[in-house]
Amino acid sequence: MEFRVLQYFLAVAREQSFTSAADYLHLSQPTLSRQLKDLEDELGRQLFVRSNRGITLTEEGMILRKRAVEMVQLLRQTEDEITRADEQTAGDVYIGAGESELNRVLARTARRVKEKYPGINFHIASGNFEFVTERLDKGLLDFGMVYGETNPVQFNTLTLPEKNRFAVLMREDSPLAQKEVISPADLHKQPLIVSISELREGGSGLSWLSRDPAKLNITATYTLVYNATLLVEEGLGYAICYDKLANTAGNGLCYRPLTGAPEAPCNIIWKKFQILSKPAEKFLACLQEHLNV
C-alpha cells in the first residue's frame, strides 16, 4: 500500500467524486480509478459504492479512511522532523489535553519556549483521556495533559503539584444556588449533566455522589465543558465538572463547591521509549525547569 495511493483514496473520500478528486490531484479520471481499483484488489475489499449520486464509503472504506488520515499525518510529521533535523530550534510540538484551568502551565511553558526559540510552534488538540492516550500511543502527539491515574508502564509522567477540584455549575436562579456548599444528597434527585468519561469509568466526580448512576437523574452527558455550559444556561440541569472552567461572568451562571470535593491529579505524559523531536525536547526541558523536577 503506497502513501501516494492513500492520498488518492482520501481525496476521493473527501470529494465523493472521482471527477472532482482527479481534478484536485491533477490526474486523469481513468488513472485515478485504476489506482483505487488496484487498492481494492490488494485489500480484497470493496472500499466505495459507486452510484449516479456520487461515491460513498463502505464500512471497510470508512475504517481505511480513519487509519489513512492517521498514517498520512504521522508520515508528514516524520518528514518534517527529518527535514528539520539540523535546525536545532525550529519545528512543531503536538500536545493533547482535556479541559482544565491547570492547562495554563502548558500555555506558560509554550510562551517561554517561543520566546527563546521563535521557530518552534505549538498545536493543541482538545479531547478526553481516551482521545489523548490513543493519539499518544499512535505517535500523533508528543505530550498529553490528562487527569487521574495513568499507566506507568506505557507513559512517562510529570505530576503537577496542583489538582483539579470538582464543583457544580448551575444557573444563579436555581434553588441550589442559595446554598454555599453542595452535598451529595442535594443532587440525588436533581437533573444532572455529567461527562461521558465520568459515566463510563465511574470517575471520582460520580463516585462522590455515593449512589448507583442508574438511580441518578442524568439528563445529559458532555465531552467538552463549553457544551455543558450551554445546557446549564438553557436550564437542562446541574453540571458536575472541574471548577473554574466556565466563564460565569455576566451569563447568569455560578459555581458551588462540593462538600469534601473530590480531586483529580493532573499529569503531563509522553510515551515511553519514544524519541522526541528537538522542539519537543526543548519543551520538556523548559517544563521540567518550571516544575523544578
PDB file of C-alpha atoms in Angstrom:
ATOM      1  CA  MET A   1       0.000   0.000   0.000  1.00  0.00           C
ATOM      2  CA  GLU A   2       1.700   3.192  -1.189  1.00  0.00           C
ATOM      3  CA  PHE A   3       1.475   6.538   0.566  1.00  0.00           C
ATOM      4  CA  ARG A   4       0.601   8.193  -2.742  1.00  0.00           C
ATOM      5  CA  VAL A   5      -2.369   5.879  -3.242  1.00  0.00           C
ATOM      6  CA  LEU A   6      -3.596   6.576   0.297  1.00  0.00           C
ATOM      7  CA  GLN A   7      -3.637  10.259  -0.589  1.00  0.00           C
ATOM      8  CA  TYR A   8      -5.653   9.444  -3.715  1.00  0.00           C
ATOM      9  CA  PHE A   9      -8.081   7.437  -1.609  1.00  0.00           C
ATOM     10  CA  LEU A  10      -8.525  10.305   0.882  1.00  0.00           C
ATOM     11  CA  ALA A  11      -9.125  12.769  -1.927  1.00  0.00           C
ATOM     12  CA  VAL A  12     -11.941  10.629  -3.390  1.00  0.00           C
ATOM     13  CA  ALA A  13     -13.422  10.069   0.100  1.00  0.00           C
ATOM     14  CA  ARG A  14     -13.408  13.829   0.686  1.00  0.00           C
ATOM     15  CA  GLU A  15     -14.711  14.909  -2.721  1.00  0.00           C
ATOM     16  CA  GLN A  16     -17.175  11.978  -3.016  1.00  0.00           C
ATOM     17  CA  SER A  17     -16.453  12.076  -6.727  1.00  0.00           C
ATOM     18  CA  PHE A  18     -13.734  10.571  -8.911  1.00  0.00           C
ATOM     19  CA  THR A  19     -14.009  13.503 -11.319  1.00  0.00           C
ATOM     20  CA  SER A  20     -13.569  16.170  -8.638  1.00  0.00           C
ATOM     21  CA  ALA A  21     -10.784  14.207  -6.928  1.00  0.00           C
ATOM     22  CA  ALA A  22      -8.969  13.727 -10.251  1.00  0.00           C
ATOM     23  CA  ASP A  23      -9.145  17.479 -10.926  1.00  0.00           C
ATOM     24  CA  TYR A  24      -7.815  18.209  -7.436  1.00  0.00           C
ATOM     25  CA  LEU A  25      -4.963  15.719  -7.844  1.00  0.00           C
ATOM     26  CA  HIS A  26      -4.218  16.785 -11.438  1.00  0.00           C
ATOM     27  CA  LEU A  27      -4.729  13.229 -12.676  1.00  0.00           C
ATOM     28  CA  SER A  28      -6.871  11.749 -15.391  1.00  0.00           C
ATOM     29  CA  GLN A  29     -10.001  10.076 -14.082  1.00  0.00           C
ATOM     30  CA  PRO A  30      -9.104   6.671 -15.642  1.00  0.00           C
ATOM     31  CA  THR A  31      -5.692   6.764 -13.928  1.00  0.00           C
ATOM     32  CA  LEU A  32      -7.263   7.564 -10.548  1.00  0.00           C
ATOM     33  CA  SER A  33      -9.942   4.900 -10.961  1.00  0.00           C
ATOM     34  CA  ARG A  34      -7.350   2.288 -11.894  1.00  0.00           C
ATOM     35  CA  GLN A  35      -5.129   3.125  -8.915  1.00  0.00           C
ATOM     36  CA  LEU A  36      -8.001   2.775  -6.457  1.00  0.00           C
ATOM     37  CA  LYS A  37      -9.310  -0.387  -8.103  1.00  0.00           C
ATOM     38  CA  ASP A  38      -5.821  -1.850  -7.625  1.00  0.00           C
ATOM     39  CA  LEU A  39      -6.020  -0.802  -3.953  1.00  0.00           C
ATOM     40  CA  GLU A  40      -9.329  -2.608  -3.548  1.00  0.00           C
ATOM     41  CA  ASP A  41      -7.867  -5.707  -5.220  1.00  0.00           C
ATOM     42  CA  GLU A  42      -4.828  -5.549  -2.930  1.00  0.00           C
ATOM     43  CA  LEU A  43      -7.003  -5.374   0.187  1.00  0.00           C
ATOM     44  CA  GLY A  44      -9.572  -7.813  -1.127  1.00  0.00           C
ATOM     45  CA  ARG A  45     -12.359  -5.453  -0.040  1.00  0.00           C
ATOM     46  CA  GLN A  46     -14.686  -3.005  -1.765  1.00  0.00           C
ATOM     47  CA  LEU A  47     -13.988   0.493  -0.475  1.00  0.00           C
ATOM     48  CA  PHE A  48     -16.510   2.541  -2.465  1.00  0.00           C
ATOM     49  CA  VAL A  49     -20.116   2.258  -3.528  1.00  0.00           C
ATOM     50  CA  ARG A  50     -20.434   3.956  -6.896  1.00  0.00           C
ATOM     51  CA  SER A  51     -23.800   5.362  -7.981  1.00  0.00           C
ATOM     52  CA  ASN A  52     -25.283   8.159 -10.067  1.00  0.00           C
ATOM     53  CA  ARG A  53     -25.408  10.289  -6.929  1.00  0.00           C
ATOM     54  CA  GLY A  54     -21.686  10.004  -6.323  1.00  0.00           C
ATOM     55  CA  ILE A  55     -19.313   7.988  -4.207  1.00  0.00           C
ATOM     56  CA  THR A  56     -19.958   6.673  -0.687  1.00  0.00           C
ATOM     57  CA  LEU A  57     -17.640   4.636   1.502  1.00  0.00           C
ATOM     58  CA  THR A  58     -18.330   1.072   2.506  1.00  0.00           C
ATOM     59  CA  GLU A  59     -17.756   0.029   6.121  1.00  0.00           C
ATOM     60  CA  GLU A  60     -14.266  -1.125   5.127  1.00  0.00           C
ATOM     61  CA  GLY A  61     -13.709   2.179   3.345  1.00  0.00           C
ATOM     62  CA  MET A  62     -14.600   4.129   6.494  1.00  0.00           C
ATOM     63  CA  ILE A  63     -12.128   2.047   8.508  1.00  0.00           C
ATOM     64  CA  LEU A  64      -9.393   2.734   5.951  1.00  0.00           C
ATOM     65  CA  ARG A  65     -10.195   6.462   5.868  1.00  0.00           C
ATOM     66  CA  LYS A  66      -9.766   6.726   9.638  1.00  0.00           C
ATOM     67  CA  ARG A  67      -6.439   4.891   9.570  1.00  0.00           C
ATOM     68  CA  ALA A  68      -5.246   6.639   6.413  1.00  0.00           C
ATOM     69  CA  VAL A  69      -5.733  10.072   7.979  1.00  0.00           C
ATOM     70  CA  GLU A  70      -3.608   8.984  10.943  1.00  0.00           C
ATOM     71  CA  MET A  71      -0.922   7.440   8.722  1.00  0.00           C
ATOM     72  CA  VAL A  72      -0.683  10.488   6.466  1.00  0.00           C
ATOM     73  CA  GLN A  73      -0.443  12.822   9.456  1.00  0.00           C
ATOM     74  CA  LEU A  74       2.228  10.666  11.106  1.00  0.00           C
ATOM     75  CA  LEU A  75       4.283  10.443   7.908  1.00  0.00           C
ATOM     76  CA  ARG A  76       4.125  14.193   7.370  1.00  0.00           C
ATOM     77  CA  GLN A  77       5.249  14.805  10.963  1.00  0.00           C
ATOM     78  CA  THR A  78       8.121  12.362  10.440  1.00  0.00           C
ATOM     79  CA  GLU A  79       9.166  14.012   7.181  1.00  0.00           C
ATOM     80  CA  ASP A  80       9.063  17.410   8.893  1.00  0.00           C
ATOM     81  CA  GLU A  81      11.234  16.193  11.787  1.00  0.00           C
ATOM     82  CA  ILE A  82      13.807  14.687   9.420  1.00  0.00           C
ATOM     83  CA  THR A  83      13.864  17.793   7.233  1.00  0.00           C
ATOM     84  CA  ARG A  84      14.419  19.969  10.289  1.00  0.00           C
ATOM     85  CA  ALA A  85      16.984  17.645  11.883  1.00  0.00           C
ATOM     86  CA  ASP A  86      19.747  20.219  11.572  1.00  0.00           C
ATOM     87  CA  GLU A  87      17.539  23.079  12.730  1.00  0.00           C
ATOM     88  CA  GLN A  88      18.037  22.849  16.466  1.00  0.00           C
ATOM     89  CA  THR A  89      15.449  25.462  17.358  1.00  0.00           C
ATOM     90  CA  ALA A  90      12.650  25.082  14.808  1.00  0.00           C
ATOM     91  CA  GLY A  91       9.704  22.732  14.358  1.00  0.00           C
ATOM     92  CA  ASP A  92       6.390  21.720  15.874  1.00  0.00           C
ATOM     93  CA  VAL A  93       5.220  20.386  19.229  1.00  0.00           C
ATOM     94  CA  TYR A  94       1.933  18.455  19.346  1.00  0.00           C
ATOM     95  CA  ILE A  95       0.012  18.365  22.637  1.00  0.00           C
ATOM     96  CA  GLY A  96      -3.324  16.778  23.537  1.00  0.00           C
ATOM     97  CA  ALA A  97      -5.258  17.989  26.571  1.00  0.00           C
ATOM     98  CA  GLY A  98      -8.599  17.871  28.285  1.00  0.00           C
ATOM     99  CA  GLU A  99     -10.193  20.986  29.718  1.00  0.00           C
ATOM    100  CA  SER A 100      -8.708  22.344  32.923  1.00  0.00           C
ATOM    101  CA  GLU A 101      -7.536  25.636  34.391  1.00  0.00           C
ATOM    102  CA  LEU A 102      -4.290  23.791  35.126  1.00  0.00           C
ATOM    103  CA  ASN A 103      -3.585  23.695  31.385  1.00  0.00           C
ATOM    104  CA  ARG A 104      -2.253  27.187  31.938  1.00  0.00           C
ATOM    105  CA  VAL A 105       1.091  25.554  32.774  1.00  0.00           C
ATOM    106  CA  LEU A 106       1.226  24.355  29.159  1.00  0.00           C
ATOM    107  CA  ALA A 107       0.491  27.845  27.889  1.00  0.00           C
ATOM    108  CA  ARG A 108       3.133  29.430  30.118  1.00  0.00           C
ATOM    109  CA  THR A 109       5.726  26.863  29.117  1.00  0.00           C
ATOM    110  CA  ALA A 110       4.870  27.325  25.440  1.00  0.00           C
ATOM    111  CA  ARG A 111       5.323  31.083  25.795  1.00  0.00           C
ATOM    112  CA  ARG A 112       8.741  30.658  27.433  1.00  0.00           C
ATOM    113  CA  VAL A 113       9.861  28.222  24.737  1.00  0.00           C
ATOM    114  CA  LYS A 114       8.590  30.532  21.997  1.00  0.00           C
ATOM    115  CA  GLU A 115      10.473  33.499  23.479  1.00  0.00           C
ATOM    116  CA  LYS A 116      13.732  31.520  23.423  1.00  0.00           C
ATOM    117  CA  TYR A 117      13.108  29.580  20.190  1.00  0.00           C
ATOM    118  CA  PRO A 118      10.850  31.625  17.865  1.00  0.00           C
ATOM    119  CA  GLY A 119      10.919  28.849  15.257  1.00  0.00           C
ATOM    120  CA  ILE A 120       9.023  26.398  17.476  1.00  0.00           C
ATOM    121  CA  ASN A 121       5.250  26.281  17.006  1.00  0.00           C
ATOM    122  CA  PHE A 122       2.592  24.542  19.100  1.00  0.00           C
ATOM    123  CA  HIS A 123      -0.500  22.570  18.128  1.00  0.00           C
ATOM    124  CA  ILE A 124      -3.074  21.769  20.837  1.00  0.00           C
ATOM    125  CA  ALA A 125      -5.726  19.087  20.295  1.00  0.00           C
ATOM    126  CA  SER A 126      -8.587  19.048  22.812  1.00  0.00           C
ATOM    127  CA  GLY A 127     -10.135  15.790  23.911  1.00  0.00           C
ATOM    128  CA  ASN A 128     -10.819  13.418  26.768  1.00  0.00           C
ATOM    129  CA  PHE A 129      -8.499  10.811  28.300  1.00  0.00           C
ATOM    130  CA  GLU A 130      -9.183   8.192  25.619  1.00  0.00           C
ATOM    131  CA  PHE A 131      -8.583  10.680  22.798  1.00  0.00           C
ATOM    132  CA  VAL A 132      -5.267  11.872  24.229  1.00  0.00           C
ATOM    133  CA  THR A 133      -3.810   8.467  25.156  1.00  0.00           C
ATOM    134  CA  GLU A 134      -4.852   6.847  21.869  1.00  0.00           C
ATOM    135  CA  ARG A 135      -3.147   9.560  19.816  1.00  0.00           C
ATOM    136  CA  LEU A 136      -0.074   9.462  22.041  1.00  0.00           C
ATOM    137  CA  ASP A 137       0.148   5.716  21.561  1.00  0.00           C
ATOM    138  CA  LYS A 138      -0.013   6.151  17.780  1.00  0.00           C
ATOM    139  CA  GLY A 139       2.709   8.791  17.771  1.00  0.00           C
ATOM    140  CA  LEU A 140       0.401  11.598  16.664  1.00  0.00           C
ATOM    141  CA  LEU A 141       1.095  13.643  19.802  1.00  0.00           C
ATOM    142  CA  ASP A 142       4.291  14.456  21.667  1.00  0.00           C
ATOM    143  CA  PHE A 143       2.670  15.117  25.044  1.00  0.00           C
ATOM    144  CA  GLY A 144      -0.686  14.776  26.725  1.00  0.00           C
ATOM    145  CA  MET A 145      -2.280  16.515  29.703  1.00  0.00           C
ATOM    146  CA  VAL A 146      -4.619  14.073  31.453  1.00  0.00           C
ATOM    147  CA  TYR A 147      -6.441  13.983  34.770  1.00  0.00           C
ATOM    148  CA  GLY A 148      -6.491  10.949  37.014  1.00  0.00           C
ATOM    149  CA  GLU A 149      -4.261   7.905  37.200  1.00  0.00           C
ATOM    150  CA  THR A 150      -2.022   6.921  34.279  1.00  0.00           C
ATOM    151  CA  ASN A 151      -0.251   3.744  33.177  1.00  0.00           C
ATOM    152  CA  PRO A 152       3.390   3.935  34.398  1.00  0.00           C
ATOM    153  CA  VAL A 153       4.371   1.064  32.102  1.00  0.00           C
ATOM    154  CA  GLN A 154       3.181   2.893  28.995  1.00  0.00           C
ATOM    155  CA  PHE A 155       3.876   6.548  29.786  1.00  0.00           C
ATOM    156  CA  ASN A 156       6.438   8.788  31.422  1.00  0.00           C
ATOM    157  CA  THR A 157       4.655  11.122  33.813  1.00  0.00           C
ATOM    158  CA  LEU A 158       5.129  14.563  35.334  1.00  0.00           C
ATOM    159  CA  THR A 159       2.552  15.253  38.030  1.00  0.00           C
ATOM    160  CA  LEU A 160       1.621  18.859  38.733  1.00  0.00           C
ATOM    161  CA  PRO A 161       1.529  19.899  42.398  1.00  0.00           C
ATOM    162  CA  GLU A 162      -1.981  21.303  41.928  1.00  0.00           C
ATOM    163  CA  LYS A 163      -5.079  19.165  41.448  1.00  0.00           C
ATOM    164  CA  ASN A 164      -8.404  19.644  39.701  1.00  0.00           C
ATOM    165  CA  ARG A 165     -11.303  20.097  42.093  1.00  0.00           C
ATOM    166  CA  PHE A 166     -14.869  19.169  41.189  1.00  0.00           C
ATOM    167  CA  ALA A 167     -17.732  21.639  41.625  1.00  0.00           C
ATOM    168  CA  VAL A 168     -21.297  22.103  40.394  1.00  0.00           C
ATOM    169  CA  LEU A 169     -22.078  24.567  37.623  1.00  0.00           C
ATOM    170  CA  MET A 170     -25.625  25.938  37.831  1.00  0.00           C
ATOM    171  CA  ARG A 171     -27.849  28.859  36.991  1.00  0.00           C
ATOM    172  CA  GLU A 172     -27.885  31.690  39.520  1.00  0.00           C
ATOM    173  CA  ASP A 173     -31.674  31.414  39.743  1.00  0.00           C
ATOM    174  CA  SER A 174     -31.634  27.668  40.519  1.00  0.00           C
ATOM    175  CA  PRO A 175     -32.708  26.547  44.037  1.00  0.00           C
ATOM    176  CA  LEU A 176     -29.277  25.131  44.925  1.00  0.00           C
ATOM    177  CA  ALA A 177     -27.607  28.447  44.146  1.00  0.00           C
ATOM    178  CA  GLN A 178     -28.836  29.633  47.557  1.00  0.00           C
ATOM    179  CA  LYS A 179     -26.534  27.121  49.255  1.00  0.00           C
ATOM    180  CA  GLU A 180     -22.881  27.888  49.957  1.00  0.00           C
ATOM    181  CA  VAL A 181     -21.800  24.243  49.691  1.00  0.00           C
ATOM    182  CA  ILE A 182     -23.440  21.295  47.893  1.00  0.00           C
ATOM    183  CA  SER A 183     -23.723  17.832  49.470  1.00  0.00           C
ATOM    184  CA  PRO A 184     -24.347  14.532  47.633  1.00  0.00           C
ATOM    185  CA  ALA A 185     -27.910  14.386  48.969  1.00  0.00           C
ATOM    186  CA  ASP A 186     -28.631  17.794  47.388  1.00  0.00           C
ATOM    187  CA  LEU A 187     -28.104  16.313  43.928  1.00  0.00           C
ATOM    188  CA  HIS A 188     -29.601  12.828  44.234  1.00  0.00           C
ATOM    189  CA  LYS A 189     -32.949  13.890  42.751  1.00  0.00           C
ATOM    190  CA  GLN A 190     -31.775  16.766  40.584  1.00  0.00           C
ATOM    191  CA  PRO A 191     -31.294  16.635  36.787  1.00  0.00           C
ATOM    192  CA  LEU A 192     -27.578  16.141  36.260  1.00  0.00           C
ATOM    193  CA  ILE A 193     -25.195  16.812  33.380  1.00  0.00           C
ATOM    194  CA  VAL A 194     -22.035  14.693  33.612  1.00  0.00           C
ATOM    195  CA  SER A 195     -19.028  13.979  31.431  1.00  0.00           C
ATOM    196  CA  ILE A 196     -19.094  10.881  29.256  1.00  0.00           C
ATOM    197  CA  SER A 197     -15.737   9.765  30.681  1.00  0.00           C
ATOM    198  CA  GLU A 198     -17.037  10.020  34.246  1.00  0.00           C
ATOM    199  CA  LEU A 199     -20.113   7.999  33.349  1.00  0.00           C
ATOM    200  CA  ARG A 200     -18.171   5.265  31.549  1.00  0.00           C
ATOM    201  CA  GLU A 201     -15.440   4.878  34.128  1.00  0.00           C
ATOM    202  CA  GLY A 202     -17.231   5.721  37.350  1.00  0.00           C
ATOM    203  CA  GLY A 203     -14.862   8.641  37.981  1.00  0.00           C
ATOM    204  CA  SER A 204     -14.364  10.471  41.238  1.00  0.00           C
ATOM    205  CA  GLY A 205     -16.984  13.081  40.392  1.00  0.00           C
ATOM    206  CA  LEU A 206     -19.750  10.487  40.186  1.00  0.00           C
ATOM    207  CA  SER A 207     -18.314   8.376  42.996  1.00  0.00           C
ATOM    208  CA  TRP A 208     -18.657  11.397  45.288  1.00  0.00           C
ATOM    209  CA  LEU A 209     -22.442  11.154  44.886  1.00  0.00           C
ATOM    210  CA  SER A 210     -22.418   7.741  46.643  1.00  0.00           C
ATOM    211  CA  ARG A 211     -25.228   6.403  44.511  1.00  0.00           C
ATOM    212  CA  ASP A 212     -25.565   3.992  41.608  1.00  0.00           C
ATOM    213  CA  PRO A 213     -25.512   6.128  38.416  1.00  0.00           C
ATOM    214  CA  ALA A 214     -28.533   4.153  37.183  1.00  0.00           C
ATOM    215  CA  LYS A 215     -30.513   5.651  40.071  1.00  0.00           C
ATOM    216  CA  LEU A 216     -29.471   9.216  39.340  1.00  0.00           C
ATOM    217  CA  ASN A 217     -31.408  11.604  37.116  1.00  0.00           C
ATOM    218  CA  ILE A 218     -28.751  12.060  34.425  1.00  0.00           C
ATOM    219  CA  THR A 219     -30.390  14.158  31.727  1.00  0.00           C
ATOM    220  CA  ALA A 220     -27.352  14.791  29.516  1.00  0.00           C
ATOM    221  CA  THR A 221     -23.675  13.968  29.033  1.00  0.00           C
ATOM    222  CA  TYR A 222     -20.870  16.023  27.556  1.00  0.00           C
ATOM    223  CA  THR A 223     -17.281  15.784  26.359  1.00  0.00           C
ATOM    224  CA  LEU A 224     -16.333  19.481  26.373  1.00  0.00           C
ATOM    225  CA  VAL A 225     -17.415  21.803  29.180  1.00  0.00           C
ATOM    226  CA  TYR A 226     -18.439  24.582  26.797  1.00  0.00           C
ATOM    227  CA  ASN A 227     -21.300  22.399  25.587  1.00  0.00           C
ATOM    228  CA  ALA A 228     -22.225  21.560  29.177  1.00  0.00           C
ATOM    229  CA  THR A 229     -22.333  25.306  29.887  1.00  0.00           C
ATOM    230  CA  LEU A 230     -24.915  25.812  27.138  1.00  0.00           C
ATOM    231  CA  LEU A 231     -27.059  23.018  28.574  1.00  0.00           C
ATOM    232  CA  VAL A 232     -26.900  24.586  32.020  1.00  0.00           C
ATOM    233  CA  GLU A 233     -27.764  28.016  30.617  1.00  0.00           C
ATOM    234  CA  GLU A 234     -30.857  26.538  28.971  1.00  0.00           C
ATOM    235  CA  GLY A 235     -31.982  25.029  32.281  1.00  0.00           C
ATOM    236  CA  LEU A 236     -31.375  21.367  31.489  1.00  0.00           C
ATOM    237  CA  GLY A 237     -29.740  20.621  34.828  1.00  0.00           C
ATOM    238  CA  TYR A 238     -26.711  20.874  37.078  1.00  0.00           C
ATOM    239  CA  ALA A 239     -23.290  20.105  35.583  1.00  0.00           C
ATOM    240  CA  ILE A 240     -20.652  18.294  37.636  1.00  0.00           C
ATOM    241  CA  CYS A 241     -17.289  19.427  36.291  1.00  0.00           C
ATOM    242  CA  TYR A 242     -13.949  20.888  37.264  1.00  0.00           C
ATOM    243  CA  ASP A 243     -14.049  24.274  38.949  1.00  0.00           C
ATOM    244  CA  LYS A 244     -13.073  27.484  37.095  1.00  0.00           C
ATOM    245  CA  LEU A 245     -13.555  26.064  33.592  1.00  0.00           C
ATOM    246  CA  ALA A 246     -16.614  28.050  32.536  1.00  0.00           C
ATOM    247  CA  ASN A 247     -16.671  31.836  32.443  1.00  0.00           C
ATOM    248  CA  THR A 248     -19.585  32.682  34.730  1.00  0.00           C
ATOM    249  CA  ALA A 249     -19.252  36.471  34.497  1.00  0.00           C
ATOM    250  CA  GLY A 250     -22.442  38.081  33.267  1.00  0.00           C
ATOM    251  CA  ASN A 251     -24.144  34.953  31.930  1.00  0.00           C
ATOM    252  CA  GLY A 252     -26.322  34.065  34.894  1.00  0.00           C
ATOM    253  CA  LEU A 253     -24.240  31.055  35.942  1.00  0.00           C
ATOM    254  CA  CYS A 254     -22.295  30.253  39.096  1.00  0.00           C
ATOM    255  CA  TYR A 255     -20.175  27.514  40.646  1.00  0.00           C
ATOM    256  CA  ARG A 256     -20.832  25.987  44.043  1.00  0.00           C
ATOM    257  CA  PRO A 257     -18.209  23.843  45.821  1.00  0.00           C
ATOM    258  CA  LEU A 258     -18.903  20.271  46.896  1.00  0.00           C
ATOM    259  CA  THR A 259     -18.537  19.091  50.474  1.00  0.00           C
ATOM    260  CA  GLY A 260     -15.332  17.053  50.572  1.00  0.00           C
ATOM    261  CA  ALA A 261     -14.910  17.812  46.888  1.00  0.00           C
ATOM    262  CA  PRO A 262     -13.050  15.013  45.071  1.00  0.00           C
ATOM    263  CA  GLU A 263      -9.794  15.976  43.412  1.00  0.00           C
ATOM    264  CA  ALA A 264      -8.103  14.640  40.286  1.00  0.00           C
ATOM    265  CA  PRO A 265      -4.321  14.714  39.810  1.00  0.00           C
ATOM    266  CA  CYS A 266      -3.087  16.482  36.707  1.00  0.00           C
ATOM    267  CA  ASN A 267      -0.403  14.612  34.757  1.00  0.00           C
ATOM    268  CA  ILE A 268       1.686  15.535  31.739  1.00  0.00           C
ATOM    269  CA  ILE A 269       2.534  12.306  29.956  1.00  0.00           C
ATOM    270  CA  TRP A 270       4.536  11.129  26.953  1.00  0.00           C
ATOM    271  CA  LYS A 271       5.119   7.697  25.511  1.00  0.00           C
ATOM    272  CA  LYS A 272       7.954   5.668  26.981  1.00  0.00           C
ATOM    273  CA  PHE A 273      10.931   4.867  24.748  1.00  0.00           C
ATOM    274  CA  GLN A 274       9.739   7.475  22.246  1.00  0.00           C
ATOM    275  CA  ILE A 275      12.440   9.541  20.543  1.00  0.00           C
ATOM    276  CA  LEU A 276      11.277  13.115  20.979  1.00  0.00           C
ATOM    277  CA  SER A 277      11.857  15.688  18.273  1.00  0.00           C
ATOM    278  CA  LYS A 278      14.227  18.544  19.138  1.00  0.00           C
ATOM    279  CA  PRO A 279      11.352  21.022  19.636  1.00  0.00           C
ATOM    280  CA  ALA A 280       9.622  18.521  21.948  1.00  0.00           C
ATOM    281  CA  GLU A 281      12.867  18.087  23.895  1.00  0.00           C
ATOM    282  CA  LYS A 282      13.124  21.865  24.335  1.00  0.00           C
ATOM    283  CA  PHE A 283       9.536  21.994  25.561  1.00  0.00           C
ATOM    284  CA  LEU A 284      10.084  19.149  28.025  1.00  0.00           C
ATOM    285  CA  ALA A 285      13.273  20.711  29.389  1.00  0.00           C
ATOM    286  CA  CYS A 286      11.502  24.036  29.914  1.00  0.00           C
ATOM    287  CA  LEU A 287       8.558  22.281  31.553  1.00  0.00           C
ATOM    288  CA  GLN A 288      10.813  20.344  33.938  1.00  0.00           C
ATOM    289  CA  GLU A 289      12.620  23.542  34.839  1.00  0.00           C
ATOM    290  CA  HIS A 290       9.296  25.261  35.538  1.00  0.00           C
ATOM    291  CA  LEU A 291       8.178  22.373  37.770  1.00  0.00           C
ATOM    292  CA  ASN A 292      11.613  22.049  39.431  1.00  0.00           C
ATOM    293  CA  VAL A 293      11.988  18.360  38.561  1.00  0.00           C
TER     294      VAL A 293
END
